[in-house]
mmCIF file of C-alpha atoms in Angstrom:
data_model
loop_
_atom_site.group_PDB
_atom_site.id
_atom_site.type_symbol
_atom_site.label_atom_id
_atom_site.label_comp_id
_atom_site.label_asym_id
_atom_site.label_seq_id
_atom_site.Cartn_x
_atom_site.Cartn_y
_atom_site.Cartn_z
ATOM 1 C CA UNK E 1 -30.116 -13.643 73.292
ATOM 2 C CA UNK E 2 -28.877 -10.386 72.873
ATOM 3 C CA UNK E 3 -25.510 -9.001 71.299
ATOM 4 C CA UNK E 4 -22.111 -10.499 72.722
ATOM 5 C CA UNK E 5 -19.834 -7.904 74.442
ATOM 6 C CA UNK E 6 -17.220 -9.110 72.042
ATOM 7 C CA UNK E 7 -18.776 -7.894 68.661
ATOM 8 C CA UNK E 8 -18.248 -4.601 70.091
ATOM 9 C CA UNK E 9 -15.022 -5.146 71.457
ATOM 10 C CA UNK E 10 -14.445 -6.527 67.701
ATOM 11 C CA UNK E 11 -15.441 -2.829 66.147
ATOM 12 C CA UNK E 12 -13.549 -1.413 69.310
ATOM 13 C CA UNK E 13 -10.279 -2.817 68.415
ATOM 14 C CA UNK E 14 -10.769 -2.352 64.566
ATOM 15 C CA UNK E 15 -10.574 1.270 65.340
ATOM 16 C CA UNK E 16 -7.370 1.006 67.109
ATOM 17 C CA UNK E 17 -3.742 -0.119 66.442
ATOM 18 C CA UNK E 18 -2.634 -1.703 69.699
ATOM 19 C CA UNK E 19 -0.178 -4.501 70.844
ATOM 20 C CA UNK E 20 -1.192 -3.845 74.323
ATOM 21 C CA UNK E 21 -3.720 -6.935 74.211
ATOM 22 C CA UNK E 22 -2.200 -9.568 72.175
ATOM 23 C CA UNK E 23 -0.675 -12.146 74.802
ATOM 24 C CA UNK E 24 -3.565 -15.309 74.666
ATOM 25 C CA UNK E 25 -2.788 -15.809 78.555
ATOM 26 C CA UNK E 26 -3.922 -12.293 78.842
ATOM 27 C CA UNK E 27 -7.060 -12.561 77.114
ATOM 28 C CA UNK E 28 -9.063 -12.564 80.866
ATOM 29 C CA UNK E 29 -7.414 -8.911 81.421
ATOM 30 C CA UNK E 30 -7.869 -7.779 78.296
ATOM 31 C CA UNK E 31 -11.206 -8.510 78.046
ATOM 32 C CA UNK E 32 -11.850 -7.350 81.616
ATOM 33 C CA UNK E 33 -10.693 -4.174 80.611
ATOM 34 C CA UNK E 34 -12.340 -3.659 77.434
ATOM 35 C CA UNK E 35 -15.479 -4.648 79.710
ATOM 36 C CA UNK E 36 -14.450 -1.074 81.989
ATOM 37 C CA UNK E 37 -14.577 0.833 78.306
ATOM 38 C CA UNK E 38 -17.897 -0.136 77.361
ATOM 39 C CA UNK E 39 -19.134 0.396 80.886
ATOM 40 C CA UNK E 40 -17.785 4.314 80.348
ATOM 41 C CA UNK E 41 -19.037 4.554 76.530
ATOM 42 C CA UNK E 42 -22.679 2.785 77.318
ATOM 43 C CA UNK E 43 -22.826 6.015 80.630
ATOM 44 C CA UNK E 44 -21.408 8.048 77.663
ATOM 45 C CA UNK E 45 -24.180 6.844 75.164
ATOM 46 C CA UNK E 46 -26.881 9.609 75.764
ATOM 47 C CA UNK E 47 -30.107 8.707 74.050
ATOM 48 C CA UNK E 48 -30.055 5.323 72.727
ATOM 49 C CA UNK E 49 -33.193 3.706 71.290
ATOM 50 C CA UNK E 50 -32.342 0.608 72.663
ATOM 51 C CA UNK E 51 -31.616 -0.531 76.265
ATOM 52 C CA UNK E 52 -28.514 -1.006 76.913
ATOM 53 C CA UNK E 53 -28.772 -3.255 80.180
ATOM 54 C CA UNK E 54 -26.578 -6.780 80.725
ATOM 55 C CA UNK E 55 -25.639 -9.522 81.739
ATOM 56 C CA UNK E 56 -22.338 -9.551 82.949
ATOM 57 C CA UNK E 57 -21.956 -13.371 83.813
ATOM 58 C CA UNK E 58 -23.022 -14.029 80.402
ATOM 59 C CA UNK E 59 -21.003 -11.254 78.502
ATOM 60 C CA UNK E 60 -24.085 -10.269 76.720
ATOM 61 C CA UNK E 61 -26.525 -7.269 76.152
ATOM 62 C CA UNK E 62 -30.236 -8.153 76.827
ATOM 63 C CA UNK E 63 -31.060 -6.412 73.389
ATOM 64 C CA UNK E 64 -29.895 -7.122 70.181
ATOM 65 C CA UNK E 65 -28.299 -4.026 69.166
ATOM 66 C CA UNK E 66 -28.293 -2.764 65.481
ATOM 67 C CA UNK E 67 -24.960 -1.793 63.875
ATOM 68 C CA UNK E 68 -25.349 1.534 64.458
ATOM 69 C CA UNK E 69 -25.405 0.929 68.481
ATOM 70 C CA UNK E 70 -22.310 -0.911 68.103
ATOM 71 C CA UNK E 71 -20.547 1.739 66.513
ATOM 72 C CA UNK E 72 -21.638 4.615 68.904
ATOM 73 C CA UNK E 73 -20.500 2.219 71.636
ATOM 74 C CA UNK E 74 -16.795 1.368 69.463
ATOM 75 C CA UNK E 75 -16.238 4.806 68.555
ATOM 76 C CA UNK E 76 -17.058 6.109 72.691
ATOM 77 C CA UNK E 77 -14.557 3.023 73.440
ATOM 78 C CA UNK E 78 -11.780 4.542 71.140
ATOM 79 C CA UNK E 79 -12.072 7.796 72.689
ATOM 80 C CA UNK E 80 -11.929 6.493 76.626
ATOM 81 C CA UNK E 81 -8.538 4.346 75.274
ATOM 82 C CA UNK E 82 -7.004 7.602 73.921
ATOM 83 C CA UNK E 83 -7.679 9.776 76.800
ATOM 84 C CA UNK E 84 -5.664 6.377 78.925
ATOM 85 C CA UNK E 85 -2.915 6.481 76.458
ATOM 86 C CA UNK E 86 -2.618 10.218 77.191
ATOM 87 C CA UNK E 87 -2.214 10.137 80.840
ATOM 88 C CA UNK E 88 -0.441 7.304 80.572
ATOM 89 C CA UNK E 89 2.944 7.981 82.380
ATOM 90 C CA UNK E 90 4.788 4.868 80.618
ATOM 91 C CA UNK E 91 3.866 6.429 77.585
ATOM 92 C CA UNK E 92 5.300 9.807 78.265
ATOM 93 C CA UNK E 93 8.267 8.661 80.282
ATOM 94 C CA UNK E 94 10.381 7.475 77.328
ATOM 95 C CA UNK E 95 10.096 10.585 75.974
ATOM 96 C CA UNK E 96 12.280 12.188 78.343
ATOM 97 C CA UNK E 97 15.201 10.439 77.670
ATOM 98 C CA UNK E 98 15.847 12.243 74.094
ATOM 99 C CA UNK E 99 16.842 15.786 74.669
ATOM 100 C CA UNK E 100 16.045 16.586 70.942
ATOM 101 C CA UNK E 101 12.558 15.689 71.071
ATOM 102 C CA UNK E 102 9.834 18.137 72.293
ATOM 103 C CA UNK E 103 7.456 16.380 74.963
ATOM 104 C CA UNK E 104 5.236 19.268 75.114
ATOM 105 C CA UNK E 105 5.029 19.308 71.315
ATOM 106 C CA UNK E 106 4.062 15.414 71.236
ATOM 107 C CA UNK E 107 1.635 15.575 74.524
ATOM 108 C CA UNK E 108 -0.268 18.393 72.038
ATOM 109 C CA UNK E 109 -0.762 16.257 69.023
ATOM 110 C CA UNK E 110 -2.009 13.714 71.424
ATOM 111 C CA UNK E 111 -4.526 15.925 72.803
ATOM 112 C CA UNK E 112 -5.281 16.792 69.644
ATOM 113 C CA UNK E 113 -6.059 13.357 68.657
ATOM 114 C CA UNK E 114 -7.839 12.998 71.714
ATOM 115 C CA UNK E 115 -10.181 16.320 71.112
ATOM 116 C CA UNK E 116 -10.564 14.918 67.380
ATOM 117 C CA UNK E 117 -11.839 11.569 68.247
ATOM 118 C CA UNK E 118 -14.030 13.427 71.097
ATOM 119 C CA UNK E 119 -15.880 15.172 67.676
ATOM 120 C CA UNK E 120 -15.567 11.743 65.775
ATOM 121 C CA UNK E 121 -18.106 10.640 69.194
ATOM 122 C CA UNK E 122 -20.217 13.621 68.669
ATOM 123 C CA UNK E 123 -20.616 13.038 64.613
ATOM 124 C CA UNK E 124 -21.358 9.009 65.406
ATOM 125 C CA UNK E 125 -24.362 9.824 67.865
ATOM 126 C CA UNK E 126 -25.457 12.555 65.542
ATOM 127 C CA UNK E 127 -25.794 10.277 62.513
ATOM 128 C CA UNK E 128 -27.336 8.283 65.497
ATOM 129 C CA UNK E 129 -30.172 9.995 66.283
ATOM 130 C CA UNK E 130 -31.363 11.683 63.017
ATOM 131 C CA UNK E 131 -31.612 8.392 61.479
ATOM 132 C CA UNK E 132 -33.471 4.886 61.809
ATOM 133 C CA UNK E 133 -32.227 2.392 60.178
ATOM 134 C CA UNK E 134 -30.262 4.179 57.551
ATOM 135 C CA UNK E 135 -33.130 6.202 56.989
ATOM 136 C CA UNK E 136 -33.592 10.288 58.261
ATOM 137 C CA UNK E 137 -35.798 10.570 60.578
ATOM 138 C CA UNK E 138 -39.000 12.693 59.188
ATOM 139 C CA UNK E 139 -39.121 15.639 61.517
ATOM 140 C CA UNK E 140 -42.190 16.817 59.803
ATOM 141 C CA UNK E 141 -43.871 14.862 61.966
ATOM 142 C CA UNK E 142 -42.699 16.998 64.936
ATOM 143 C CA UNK E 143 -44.064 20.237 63.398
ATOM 144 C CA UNK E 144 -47.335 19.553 63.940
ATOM 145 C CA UNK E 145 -47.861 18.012 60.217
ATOM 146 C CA UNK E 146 -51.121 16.150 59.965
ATOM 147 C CA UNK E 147 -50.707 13.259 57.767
ATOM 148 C CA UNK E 148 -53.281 11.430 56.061
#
């Protein structure tokens, strides 16, 4: 068997501080939308060396995926959640109720975080693909090198 949705919805939620999910009777739509993030951050997940096919019914990946997959996959989850909080109306409704407080100055710092978890997605798949299993990847071989 493969790796359960739900390690990487564990990692997911590690990176985030959210009281959005915590109701137990909720637990179906909570996990059906964590389900729609990983859908976005496995289309989002450009050249991974493992296939990231599933089964749905069984809430499963066909491939046991190696830490590093999972956090590629957690950290593109994080980023898809801040981009929702952003364009979240609830969120920014409340803030029109204080006339001392600067919406456009709070919407910024959200993009902000938004464009600096965006880079904390580029970094992850970076240290993704130069590495196997901890180790760099010898791009000697690339050049042409003959070894032996």
């Amino acid at each position: 068997m493969g790796t359960p949705f739900q390690t990487i919805y564990d990692s997911f939620l590690a990176r985030i501080n959210s009281d959005e999910w915590v109701l137990p009777e909720e637990m179906y739509i909570a996990q059906r939308d964590w389900f729609e993030f990983l859908k976005i951050a496995i289309f989002r997940f450009r050249f991974p060396r493992k296939e990231l096919t599933y089964d749905a019914d069984q809430m499963s990946f066909n491939e046991h995926l190696d830490n590093s997959e999972i956090q590629v996959l957690a950290t593109y989850m994080k980023h898809e959640w801040i981009k929702r909080c952003i364009s979240s109306w609830e969120e920014i409704k409340m803030l029109y109720s204080n006339k001392d407080f600067s919406q456009a100055n709070h919407l910024d710092k959200l993009i902000k975080l938004s464009d600096q978890v965006e880079l904390e997605c580029v970094r992850a798949c970076s240290t993704y693909s130069r590495s196997i299993n901890g180790k760099p990847y010898d791009y000697t071989k690339l050049a042409g090198k003959k070894h032996g």
